[in-house]
mmCIF file of C-alpha atoms (C1' of nucleotides) in Angstrom:
data_model
loop_
_atom_site.group_PDB
_atom_site.id
_atom_site.type_symbol
_atom_site.label_atom_id
_atom_site.label_comp_id
_atom_site.label_asym_id
_atom_site.label_seq_id
_atom_site.Cartn_x
_atom_site.Cartn_y
_atom_site.Cartn_z
ATOM 1 C CA MET V 231 4.887 -4.518 -33.371
ATOM 2 C CA SER V 232 8.103 -4.778 -31.301
ATOM 3 C CA MET V 233 8.439 -7.476 -28.537
ATOM 4 C CA LYS V 234 8.991 -4.768 -25.905
ATOM 5 C CA THR V 235 5.721 -3.107 -26.668
ATOM 6 C CA LYS V 236 3.884 -6.571 -26.702
ATOM 7 C CA VAL V 237 5.379 -7.510 -23.428
ATOM 8 C CA ASP V 238 4.397 -4.081 -21.852
ATOM 9 C CA CYS V 239 0.904 -4.438 -23.151
ATOM 10 C CA ASN V 240 0.461 -7.838 -21.556
ATOM 11 C CA LYS V 241 2.223 -6.872 -18.288
ATOM 12 C CA VAL V 242 0.267 -7.578 -15.159
ATOM 13 C CA HIS V 243 0.515 -4.354 -12.983
ATOM 14 C CA TYR V 244 0.352 -4.332 -9.190
ATOM 15 C CA THR V 245 -1.859 -1.224 -9.478
ATOM 16 C CA ASP V 246 -4.483 -3.426 -11.154
ATOM 17 C CA SER V 247 -4.349 -6.256 -8.623
ATOM 18 C CA ILE V 248 -6.845 -7.025 -5.940
ATOM 19 C CA TYR V 249 -4.163 -6.099 -3.205
ATOM 20 C CA TYR V 250 -3.911 -2.700 -4.497
ATOM 21 C CA GLU V 251 -7.623 -2.297 -5.143
ATOM 22 C CA LEU V 252 -8.115 -3.281 -1.588
ATOM 23 C CA GLU V 253 -5.811 -0.547 -0.270
ATOM 24 C CA GLN V 254 -7.238 2.129 -2.415
ATOM 25 C CA THR V 255 -10.766 1.349 -1.548
ATOM 26 C CA SER V 256 -9.894 1.249 2.239
ATOM 27 C CA ARG V 257 -7.972 4.463 2.057
ATOM 28 C CA LEU V 258 -10.903 6.253 0.490
ATOM 29 C CA MET V 259 -13.336 4.667 2.909
ATOM 30 C CA LYS V 260 -11.081 5.859 5.878
ATOM 31 C CA LYS V 261 -10.947 9.336 4.393
ATOM 32 C CA ILE V 262 -14.876 9.467 4.050
ATOM 33 C CA THR V 263 -15.413 8.146 7.535
ATOM 34 C CA SER V 264 -12.835 10.662 8.929
ATOM 35 C CA GLN V 265 -14.606 13.554 7.125
ATOM 36 C CA LEU V 266 -18.047 12.160 8.529
ATOM 37 C CA PHE V 267 -16.653 12.237 12.053
ATOM 38 C CA THR V 268 -15.480 15.799 11.648
ATOM 39 C CA LYS V 269 -18.670 16.917 10.086
ATOM 40 C CA LEU V 270 -20.904 15.236 12.776
ATOM 41 C CA GLU V 271 -18.608 16.920 15.444
ATOM 42 C CA ILE V 272 -17.811 13.329 16.973
ATOM 43 C CA ASP V 273 -15.376 13.940 19.588
ATOM 44 C CA ILE V 274 -13.498 10.650 19.442
ATOM 45 C CA THR V 275 -11.220 9.424 16.725
ATOM 46 C CA MET V 276 -12.188 6.601 14.318
ATOM 47 C CA ASP V 277 -9.633 4.379 16.088
ATOM 48 C CA GLU V 278 -11.095 5.138 19.406
ATOM 49 C CA TYR V 279 -14.519 4.316 18.129
ATOM 50 C CA ALA V 280 -13.461 0.988 16.876
ATOM 51 C CA ALA V 281 -11.582 0.185 20.024
ATOM 52 C CA LEU V 282 -14.667 1.232 22.119
ATOM 53 C CA ASP V 283 -16.986 -0.999 19.978
ATOM 54 C CA THR V 284 -14.602 -3.829 20.365
ATOM 55 C CA ILE V 285 -14.479 -3.457 24.125
ATOM 56 C CA SER V 286 -18.120 -3.172 24.406
ATOM 57 C CA ILE V 287 -18.338 -6.673 22.767
ATOM 58 C CA ASN V 288 -15.388 -8.137 24.628
ATOM 59 C CA ALA V 289 -15.915 -7.036 28.140
ATOM 60 C CA GLY V 290 -12.905 -7.616 30.398
ATOM 61 C CA ILE V 291 -10.373 -7.911 27.659
ATOM 62 C CA CYS V 292 -6.867 -7.043 28.401
ATOM 63 C CA GLN V 293 -4.643 -4.498 26.455
ATOM 64 C CA ARG V 294 -2.506 -7.016 24.478
ATOM 65 C CA ASP V 295 -5.660 -8.884 23.279
ATOM 66 C CA LEU V 296 -7.364 -5.772 22.308
ATOM 67 C CA ALA V 297 -4.248 -4.818 20.360
ATOM 68 C CA LYS V 298 -4.499 -8.036 18.477
ATOM 69 C CA PHE V 299 -8.166 -7.343 17.594
ATOM 70 C CA ILE V 300 -7.592 -3.769 16.397
ATOM 71 C CA LEU V 301 -4.360 -4.499 14.682
ATOM 72 C CA LYS V 302 -2.309 -1.882 16.559
ATOM 73 C CA ASP V 303 0.847 -2.474 18.483
ATOM 74 C CA ARG V 304 0.771 -2.369 22.363
ATOM 75 C CA ALA V 305 2.203 0.953 22.549
ATOM 76 C CA ASN V 306 -0.510 2.753 20.513
ATOM 77 C CA THR V 307 -3.258 0.552 21.934
ATOM 78 C CA GLY V 308 -2.204 1.881 25.370
ATOM 79 C CA ARG V 309 -2.422 5.402 24.060
ATOM 80 C CA ILE V 310 -5.912 4.955 22.527
ATOM 81 C CA LEU V 311 -6.968 3.578 25.957
ATOM 82 C CA ASP V 312 -5.497 6.504 27.817
ATOM 83 C CA SER V 313 -7.562 8.816 25.708
ATOM 84 C CA LEU V 314 -10.758 6.735 26.033
ATOM 85 C CA GLU V 315 -10.203 6.516 29.817
ATOM 86 C CA GLN V 316 -9.497 10.259 30.230
ATOM 87 C CA LYS V 317 -12.730 10.985 28.346
ATOM 88 C CA GLY V 318 -14.577 8.640 30.901
ATOM 89 C CA PHE V 319 -15.668 6.139 28.115
ATOM 90 C CA ILE V 320 -13.780 3.074 29.757
ATOM 91 C CA THR V 321 -12.476 2.109 33.054
ATOM 92 C CA ARG V 322 -9.220 0.087 33.540
ATOM 93 C CA PHE V 323 -8.366 -2.133 36.336
ATOM 94 C CA ILE V 324 -5.507 -4.483 37.209
ATOM 95 C CA ASP V 325 -6.456 -8.147 37.091
ATOM 96 C CA THR V 326 -4.557 -11.400 36.240
ATOM 97 C CA LYS V 327 -4.720 -13.623 33.160
ATOM 98 C CA ASN V 328 -2.846 -16.888 33.191
ATOM 99 C CA ASN V 329 -1.351 -15.796 36.535
ATOM 100 C CA ARG V 330 0.011 -12.667 34.807
ATOM 101 C CA LEU V 331 -0.865 -9.176 35.875
ATOM 102 C CA VAL V 332 -2.701 -7.415 33.052
ATOM 103 C CA LYS V 333 -4.758 -4.318 32.564
ATOM 104 C CA LYS V 334 -8.279 -5.073 31.795
ATOM 105 C CA MET V 335 -10.955 -2.672 30.870
ATOM 106 C CA GLY V 336 -14.733 -2.266 30.411
ATOM 107 C CA ILE V 337 -16.989 0.301 28.740
ATOM 108 C CA THR V 338 -18.695 2.741 31.175
ATOM 109 C CA GLU V 339 -22.192 3.951 31.137
ATOM 110 C CA ASN V 340 -21.007 7.065 29.244
ATOM 111 C CA GLY V 341 -18.944 5.031 26.853
ATOM 112 C CA LEU V 342 -22.064 2.994 25.911
ATOM 113 C CA LYS V 343 -24.093 6.104 25.515
ATOM 114 C CA GLU V 344 -21.388 7.800 23.336
ATOM 115 C CA LEU V 345 -21.121 4.578 21.289
ATOM 116 C CA ASN V 346 -24.806 4.269 20.574
ATOM 117 C CA MET V 347 -25.028 8.064 19.875
ATOM 118 C CA ILE V 348 -22.138 7.676 17.209
ATOM 119 C CA ASP V 349 -23.736 4.461 15.733
ATOM 120 C CA SER V 350 -27.086 6.296 15.218
ATOM 121 C CA LYS V 351 -25.362 9.367 13.849
ATOM 122 C CA ILE V 352 -23.329 7.546 11.240
ATOM 123 C CA GLU V 353 -25.654 4.694 10.383
ATOM 124 C CA ARG V 354 -27.569 6.104 7.481
ATOM 125 C CA TYR V 355 -24.495 7.854 6.078
ATOM 126 C CA LEU V 356 -22.572 4.705 5.944
ATOM 127 C CA LYS V 357 -25.686 2.740 4.467
ATOM 128 C CA SER V 358 -26.060 5.302 1.779
ATOM 129 C CA LEU V 359 -22.411 4.583 0.457
ATOM 130 C CA THR V 360 -23.477 1.141 -0.701
ATOM 131 C CA ARG V 361 -26.882 2.172 -2.141
ATOM 132 C CA LYS V 362 -25.743 1.664 -5.698
ATOM 133 C CA ILE V 363 -24.367 -1.766 -5.035
ATOM 134 C CA ASP V 364 -26.496 -4.922 -4.981
ATOM 135 C CA PRO V 365 -26.986 -5.906 -1.173
ATOM 136 C CA ALA V 366 -26.124 -9.534 -2.133
ATOM 137 C CA ASP V 367 -22.883 -8.218 -3.586
ATOM 138 C CA VAL V 368 -22.082 -6.387 -0.518
ATOM 139 C CA ASP V 369 -22.579 -9.508 1.582
ATOM 140 C CA ARG V 370 -20.612 -11.735 -0.719
ATOM 141 C CA VAL V 371 -17.698 -9.331 -0.646
ATOM 142 C CA GLN V 372 -17.827 -9.163 3.152
ATOM 143 C CA GLU V 373 -17.689 -12.854 3.342
ATOM 144 C CA THR V 374 -14.933 -13.343 0.942
ATOM 145 C CA LEU V 375 -12.900 -10.566 2.482
ATOM 146 C CA LYS V 376 -13.344 -12.369 5.861
ATOM 147 C CA SER V 377 -11.942 -15.605 4.418
ATOM 148 C CA PHE V 378 -9.235 -13.902 2.794
ATOM 149 C CA ARG V 379 -8.238 -11.937 6.031
ATOM 150 C CA ILE V 380 -8.265 -15.370 7.979
ATOM 151 C CA GLU V 381 -5.763 -16.557 5.386
ATOM 152 C CA LEU V 382 -3.734 -13.469 5.851
ATOM 153 C CA GLU V 383 -3.628 -13.882 9.567
ATOM 154 C CA LYS V 384 -2.062 -17.323 9.160
ATOM 155 C CA VAL V 385 0.862 -15.810 7.046
ATOM 156 C CA VAL V 386 1.509 -12.500 8.808
ATOM 157 C CA GLU V 387 4.029 -12.251 11.527
ATOM 158 C CA ILE V 388 2.354 -10.552 14.402
ATOM 159 C CA ASN V 389 4.655 -9.560 17.125
ATOM 160 C CA ILE V 390 2.171 -7.767 19.348
ATOM 161 C CA MET O 1150 -34.640 -12.062 29.155
ATOM 162 C CA SER O 1151 -34.313 -8.408 29.893
ATOM 163 C CA MET O 1152 -34.858 -5.809 27.204
ATOM 164 C CA LYS O 1153 -31.358 -4.601 27.612
ATOM 165 C CA THR O 1154 -29.843 -7.904 26.790
ATOM 166 C CA LYS O 1155 -32.229 -8.439 23.932
ATOM 167 C CA VAL O 1156 -31.250 -5.011 22.476
ATOM 168 C CA ASP O 1157 -27.562 -5.556 22.860
ATOM 169 C CA CYS O 1158 -27.772 -8.975 21.366
ATOM 170 C CA ASN O 1159 -29.465 -7.564 18.139
ATOM 171 C CA LYS O 1160 -27.006 -4.561 18.010
ATOM 172 C CA VAL O 1161 -25.348 -4.005 14.761
ATOM 173 C CA HIS O 1162 -21.627 -3.360 15.450
ATOM 174 C CA TYR O 1163 -19.355 -1.280 13.400
ATOM 175 C CA THR O 1164 -16.650 -3.804 13.779
ATOM 176 C CA ASP O 1165 -18.940 -6.404 12.071
ATOM 177 C CA SER O 1166 -19.479 -3.974 9.195
ATOM 178 C CA ILE O 1167 -18.011 -4.343 5.646
ATOM 179 C CA TYR O 1168 -16.341 -0.976 6.263
ATOM 180 C CA TYR O 1169 -14.309 -2.289 9.161
ATOM 181 C CA GLU O 1170 -13.704 -5.685 7.429
ATOM 182 C CA LEU O 1171 -12.233 -3.696 4.527
ATOM 183 C CA GLU O 1172 -9.867 -1.692 6.749
ATOM 184 C CA GLN O 1173 -8.748 -4.782 8.774
ATOM 185 C CA THR O 1174 -8.054 -6.794 5.679
ATOM 186 C CA SER O 1175 -6.346 -3.841 4.062
ATOM 187 C CA ARG O 1176 -4.042 -3.220 7.202
ATOM 188 C CA LEU O 1177 -3.176 -7.076 7.241
ATOM 189 C CA MET O 1178 -2.354 -7.045 3.543
ATOM 190 C CA LYS O 1179 -0.078 -3.916 4.004
ATOM 191 C CA LYS O 1180 1.718 -5.506 6.786
ATOM 192 C CA ILE O 1181 2.378 -8.706 4.970
ATOM 193 C CA THR O 1182 3.482 -6.773 1.900
ATOM 194 C CA SER O 1183 5.737 -4.617 3.907
ATOM 195 C CA GLN O 1184 7.229 -7.703 5.646
ATOM 196 C CA LEU O 1185 7.767 -9.105 2.164
ATOM 197 C CA PHE O 1186 9.591 -6.078 0.968
ATOM 198 C CA THR O 1187 11.986 -6.269 4.085
ATOM 199 C CA LYS O 1188 12.447 -9.981 3.502
ATOM 200 C CA LEU O 1189 13.286 -9.837 -0.201
ATOM 201 C CA GLU O 1190 15.512 -6.786 0.569
ATOM 202 C CA ILE O 1191 13.599 -4.417 -1.858
ATOM 203 C CA ASP O 1192 15.149 -0.984 -1.518
ATOM 204 C CA ILE O 1193 12.225 1.112 -2.202
ATOM 205 C CA THR O 1194 9.084 1.606 -0.229
ATOM 206 C CA MET O 1195 5.643 0.184 -0.990
ATOM 207 C CA ASP O 1196 4.439 3.615 -1.700
ATOM 208 C CA GLU O 1197 7.336 4.314 -4.018
ATOM 209 C CA TYR O 1198 6.595 0.928 -5.724
ATOM 210 C CA ALA O 1199 2.983 1.810 -6.254
ATOM 211 C CA ALA O 1200 3.917 5.274 -7.584
ATOM 212 C CA LEU O 1201 6.609 3.810 -9.945
ATOM 213 C CA ASP O 1202 4.082 1.461 -11.421
ATOM 214 C CA THR O 1203 1.527 4.183 -11.907
ATOM 215 C CA ILE O 1204 4.090 6.373 -13.614
ATOM 216 C CA SER O 1205 5.042 3.461 -15.896
ATOM 217 C CA ILE O 1206 1.584 3.175 -16.968
ATOM 218 C CA ASN O 1207 0.808 7.062 -17.160
ATOM 219 C CA ALA O 1208 3.853 8.414 -18.861
ATOM 220 C CA GLY O 1209 4.411 12.125 -18.566
ATOM 221 C CA ILE O 1210 1.786 12.517 -15.888
ATOM 222 C CA CYS O 1211 2.183 15.702 -13.716
ATOM 223 C CA GLN O 1212 2.469 15.480 -9.862
ATOM 224 C CA ARG O 1213 -0.981 16.503 -8.960
ATOM 225 C CA ASP O 1214 -2.563 13.979 -11.229
ATOM 226 C CA LEU O 1215 -0.330 11.289 -9.903
ATOM 227 C CA ALA O 1216 -1.290 12.376 -6.388
ATOM 228 C CA LYS O 1217 -4.957 11.755 -7.390
ATOM 229 C CA PHE O 1218 -4.101 8.287 -8.623
ATOM 230 C CA ILE O 1219 -2.200 7.266 -5.461
ATOM 231 C CA LEU O 1220 -4.375 8.984 -3.009
ATOM 232 C CA LYS O 1221 -1.669 10.989 -1.357
ATOM 233 C CA ASP O 1222 -1.446 14.719 -0.830
ATOM 234 C CA ARG O 1223 0.654 16.857 -3.113
ATOM 235 C CA ALA O 1224 3.168 17.359 -0.283
ATOM 236 C CA ASN O 1225 3.960 13.674 0.175
ATOM 237 C CA THR O 1226 3.579 12.845 -3.528
ATOM 238 C CA GLY O 1227 6.465 15.325 -4.036
ATOM 239 C CA ARG O 1228 8.502 13.653 -1.347
ATOM 240 C CA ILE O 1229 8.034 10.223 -2.786
ATOM 241 C CA LEU O 1230 9.035 11.457 -6.192
ATOM 242 C CA ASP O 1231 12.110 13.259 -4.613
ATOM 243 C CA SER O 1232 13.128 9.814 -3.448
ATOM 244 C CA LEU O 1233 12.358 7.979 -6.661
ATOM 245 C CA GLU O 1234 14.412 10.655 -8.719
ATOM 246 C CA GLN O 1235 17.271 10.394 -6.299
ATOM 247 C CA LYS O 1236 17.459 6.791 -6.671
ATOM 248 C CA GLY O 1237 17.467 7.251 -10.379
ATOM 249 C CA PHE O 1238 14.221 5.437 -11.160
ATOM 250 C CA ILE O 1239 12.320 8.445 -12.578
ATOM 251 C CA THR O 1240 13.083 11.661 -14.385
ATOM 252 C CA ARG O 1241 11.241 15.013 -13.844
ATOM 253 C CA PHE O 1242 10.923 17.849 -16.249
ATOM 254 C CA ILE O 1243 9.059 21.069 -16.384
ATOM 255 C CA ASP O 1244 6.221 21.187 -18.813
ATOM 256 C CA THR O 1245 2.939 22.815 -19.377
ATOM 257 C CA LYS O 1246 -0.611 21.478 -18.815
ATOM 258 C CA ASN O 1247 -3.529 23.696 -19.712
ATOM 259 C CA ASN O 1248 -1.035 26.537 -20.027
ATOM 260 C CA ARG O 1249 0.290 25.927 -16.520
ATOM 261 C CA LEU O 1250 3.766 25.107 -15.572
ATOM 262 C CA VAL O 1251 3.838 21.516 -14.187
ATOM 263 C CA LYS O 1252 6.391 19.126 -13.216
ATOM 264 C CA LYS O 1253 5.925 15.985 -15.393
ATOM 265 C CA MET O 1254 7.804 12.740 -15.029
ATOM 266 C CA GLY O 1255 8.775 9.434 -16.641
ATOM 267 C CA ILE O 1256 10.190 6.207 -15.686
ATOM 268 C CA THR O 1257 13.883 5.614 -16.498
ATOM 269 C CA GLU O 1258 15.562 2.502 -17.866
ATOM 270 C CA ASN O 1259 16.724 1.612 -14.282
ATOM 271 C CA GLY O 1260 13.365 2.456 -12.933
ATOM 272 C CA LEU O 1261 11.734 -0.074 -15.353
ATOM 273 C CA LYS O 1262 14.371 -2.588 -14.558
ATOM 274 C CA GLU O 1263 13.733 -2.187 -10.792
ATOM 275 C CA LEU O 1264 9.880 -2.396 -11.348
ATOM 276 C CA ASN O 1265 10.332 -5.619 -13.297
ATOM 277 C CA MET O 1266 12.565 -7.080 -10.727
ATOM 278 C CA ILE O 1267 10.163 -6.259 -7.769
ATOM 279 C CA ASP O 1268 7.268 -7.649 -9.847
ATOM 280 C CA SER O 1269 8.986 -10.897 -10.341
ATOM 281 C CA LYS O 1270 10.186 -11.075 -6.906
ATOM 282 C CA ILE O 1271 6.786 -10.594 -5.236
ATOM 283 C CA GLU O 1272 4.590 -12.127 -7.818
ATOM 284 C CA ARG O 1273 4.418 -15.730 -6.489
ATOM 285 C CA TYR O 1274 4.246 -14.692 -2.835
ATOM 286 C CA LEU O 1275 1.311 -12.673 -3.479
ATOM 287 C CA LYS O 1276 -0.444 -15.255 -5.635
ATOM 288 C CA SER O 1277 -0.023 -17.721 -2.822
ATOM 289 C CA LEU O 1278 -2.104 -15.476 -0.530
ATOM 290 C CA THR O 1279 -5.260 -16.334 -2.476
ATOM 291 C CA ARG O 1280 -4.597 -20.040 -3.105
ATOM 292 C CA LYS O 1281 -7.390 -20.905 -0.706
ATOM 293 C CA ILE O 1282 -9.852 -18.708 -2.233
ATOM 294 C CA ASP O 1283 -11.863 -19.568 -5.409
ATOM 295 C CA PRO O 1284 -10.340 -17.450 -8.255
ATOM 296 C CA ALA O 1285 -13.835 -16.622 -9.299
ATOM 297 C CA ASP O 1286 -14.565 -15.153 -5.872
ATOM 298 C CA VAL O 1287 -11.229 -13.145 -6.115
ATOM 299 C CA ASP O 1288 -12.266 -11.656 -9.330
ATOM 300 C CA ARG O 1289 -15.819 -10.924 -8.215
ATOM 301 C CA VAL O 1290 -14.569 -9.171 -5.108
ATOM 302 C CA GLN O 1291 -12.208 -6.921 -7.078
ATOM 303 C CA GLU O 1292 -14.977 -6.147 -9.416
ATOM 304 C CA THR O 1293 -17.289 -5.254 -6.652
ATOM 305 C CA LEU O 1294 -14.554 -3.276 -4.728
ATOM 306 C CA LYS O 1295 -13.897 -1.308 -7.836
ATOM 307 C CA SER O 1296 -17.600 -0.348 -8.249
ATOM 308 C CA PHE O 1297 -17.797 0.525 -4.582
ATOM 309 C CA ARG O 1298 -14.542 2.708 -4.835
ATOM 310 C CA ILE O 1299 -16.026 4.605 -7.802
ATOM 311 C CA GLU O 1300 -19.081 5.289 -5.703
ATOM 312 C CA LEU O 1301 -16.766 6.399 -2.877
ATOM 313 C CA GLU O 1302 -14.975 8.705 -5.082
ATOM 314 C CA LYS O 1303 -18.126 10.493 -5.911
ATOM 315 C CA VAL O 1304 -18.693 11.252 -2.240
ATOM 316 C CA VAL O 1305 -15.287 11.997 -0.855
ATOM 317 C CA GLU O 1306 -14.128 15.600 -0.692
ATOM 318 C CA ILE O 1307 -10.746 15.472 -2.442
ATOM 319 C CA ASN O 1308 -8.729 18.593 -2.129
ATOM 320 C CA ILE O 1309 -5.584 17.402 -3.669
ATOM 321 C "C1'" DA M 536 -6.004 47.489 -15.485
ATOM 322 C "C1'" DT M 537 -6.502 45.832 -11.131
ATOM 323 C "C1'" DA M 538 -8.057 42.616 -7.829
ATOM 324 C "C1'" DA M 539 -9.647 38.238 -6.661
ATOM 325 C "C1'" DT M 540 -9.703 33.402 -7.567
ATOM 326 C "C1'" DA M 541 -7.538 29.110 -9.249
ATOM 327 C "C1'" DT M 542 -3.703 25.903 -10.178
ATOM 328 C "C1'" DT M 543 0.624 23.708 -9.051
ATOM 329 C "C1'" DG M 544 4.330 22.568 -6.331
ATOM 330 C "C1'" DT M 545 7.126 23.176 -1.826
ATOM 331 C "C1'" DT M 546 8.029 23.970 3.145
ATOM 332 C "C1'" DG M 547 6.719 23.649 7.856
ATOM 333 C "C1'" DT M 548 4.345 21.548 11.677
ATOM 334 C "C1'" DA M 549 1.692 18.672 14.645
ATOM 335 C "C1'" DA M 550 -0.374 14.120 15.055
ATOM 336 C "C1'" DA M 551 -0.138 9.229 14.172
ATOM 337 C "C1'" DT M 552 2.494 5.273 13.739
ATOM 338 C "C1'" DG M 553 5.621 1.485 14.248
ATOM 339 C "C1'" DC M 554 9.632 -0.194 16.436
ATOM 340 C "C1'" DA M 555 13.151 -0.751 19.809
ATOM 341 C "C1'" DA M 556 14.369 -0.412 24.598
ATOM 342 C "C1'" DC M 557 12.932 -0.611 29.080
ATOM 343 C "C1'" DA M 558 10.575 -2.152 33.511
ATOM 344 C "C1'" DT M 559 8.253 -5.500 35.969
ATOM 345 C "C1'" DA M 560 6.642 -9.987 36.891
ATOM 346 C "C1'" DT M 561 6.264 -14.938 35.953
ATOM 347 C "C1'" DT M 562 7.619 -19.258 33.864
ATOM 348 C "C1'" DT M 563 10.965 -22.296 32.020
ATOM 349 C "C1'" DT M 564 15.593 -24.123 31.712
ATOM 350 C "C1'" DT M 565 19.920 -25.438 33.474
ATOM 351 C "C1'" DA U 597 18.613 -21.874 43.266
ATOM 352 C "C1'" DA U 598 20.205 -19.139 39.464
ATOM 353 C "C1'" DA U 599 19.788 -17.907 34.914
ATOM 354 C "C1'" DA U 600 17.436 -17.456 30.676
ATOM 355 C "C1'" DA U 601 13.175 -16.752 28.338
ATOM 356 C "C1'" DT U 602 8.443 -15.026 28.132
ATOM 357 C "C1'" DA U 603 4.401 -11.944 28.904
ATOM 358 C "C1'" DT U 604 2.634 -7.429 29.589
ATOM 359 C "C1'" DG U 605 2.572 -2.644 29.564
ATOM 360 C "C1'" DT U 606 5.115 2.063 28.972
ATOM 361 C "C1'" DT U 607 8.417 5.395 27.110
ATOM 362 C "C1'" DG U 608 11.375 7.355 23.641
ATOM 363 C "C1'" DC U 609 12.270 8.112 18.968
ATOM 364 C "C1'" DA U 610 12.342 8.205 13.983
ATOM 365 C "C1'" DT U 611 9.263 7.855 10.054
ATOM 366 C "C1'" DT U 612 4.876 8.737 7.902
ATOM 367 C "C1'" DT U 613 1.171 11.493 7.248
ATOM 368 C "C1'" DA U 614 -2.178 15.194 6.812
ATOM 369 C "C1'" DC U 615 -3.061 19.816 6.724
ATOM 370 C "C1'" DA U 616 -2.069 24.634 6.511
ATOM 371 C "C1'" DA U 617 0.730 28.219 4.767
ATOM 372 C "C1'" DC U 618 3.471 29.882 1.166
ATOM 373 C "C1'" DA U 619 5.456 31.039 -3.612
ATOM 374 C "C1'" DA U 620 4.816 31.440 -8.354
ATOM 375 C "C1'" DT U 621 1.895 31.922 -12.169
ATOM 376 C "C1'" DA U 622 -2.541 32.060 -14.860
ATOM 377 C "C1'" DT U 623 -7.323 32.836 -15.265
ATOM 378 C "C1'" DT U 624 -11.524 35.394 -14.088
ATOM 379 C "C1'" DA U 625 -14.222 39.150 -12.197
ATOM 380 C "C1'" DT U 626 -14.833 43.887 -11.401
#
DNA sequence: ATAATATTGTTGTAAATGCAACATATTTTT
DNA sequence: AAAAATATGTTGCATTTACAACAATATTAT
């Protein structure tokens, strides 16, 4: 056996790493959710849905803080909010935060209705995805991912 | 305590689900890796890197099969390969698979050199990301993610 | 045999995304 | 007080992406 072959056999590949596994799984999950939204004729995007849910939890949040939550830049966060506002699911108002003028927002009655409607529509579909996995494993993965994400947040340069 | 408040407190939010945790962690990881590629002045994209690694493992793979591996559509897979070929990291050649004409590819000497160079450059940076996490947890998460991904692959409609 | 369907790759296009530049207002520095 | 730096949101643009349409070839159905 040549040295070259031996080295190649023992080589650690990026595509076998947890980083790539994470990306692949996430990409698949995103595609499935997107297909679900289309199939169920949900009339907001997945990003809008995530933003709406975040707003429902953090009432009166300003745009930049929301951007940090949803990991989008300020530009695209603004665009997502334009769409949600135009559809009547949120209201935006000028306020101050640390003596600065900011645009805050809140979910509307219709927005809450839409959010609950989507939740109830997708719940059983999403749950069925993990039916083959031990629920304890699911919880453990979520916990570890969260710890991992918190470590990542310390390292990443966020210029939002 | 009003019923409304009680219901809202017990509400299960999408943004607290493992699906969203997965997306958030993956987005952060991608951003960090991208910043690393810029910082280390690596002159191919992350997608090209993943494709190159996949090609190095699956010599003689055709474009469509590669597309399935890297979860891109045929169009963008072709574009990634155009770039890798133009940089001299892969060679493409016409061949047949099941009696069909296909474009197969292989990694070049320079491509392998580039791949190993990138691997050695990023290895310690990536490893340091999980230094606060128990290695056993990392392995377990990767295993569970893989099982999860395999389940997802059964559900998703892949028209590649 | 002819038509319909399937496989593979490419091209075109519209939407999403990130990034830089800008506008406005406030704080900090000199 | 004037200048520089910071915070917040918007606009413009170049890149990425997904999806549909197409071209070429092979298989299957009628």
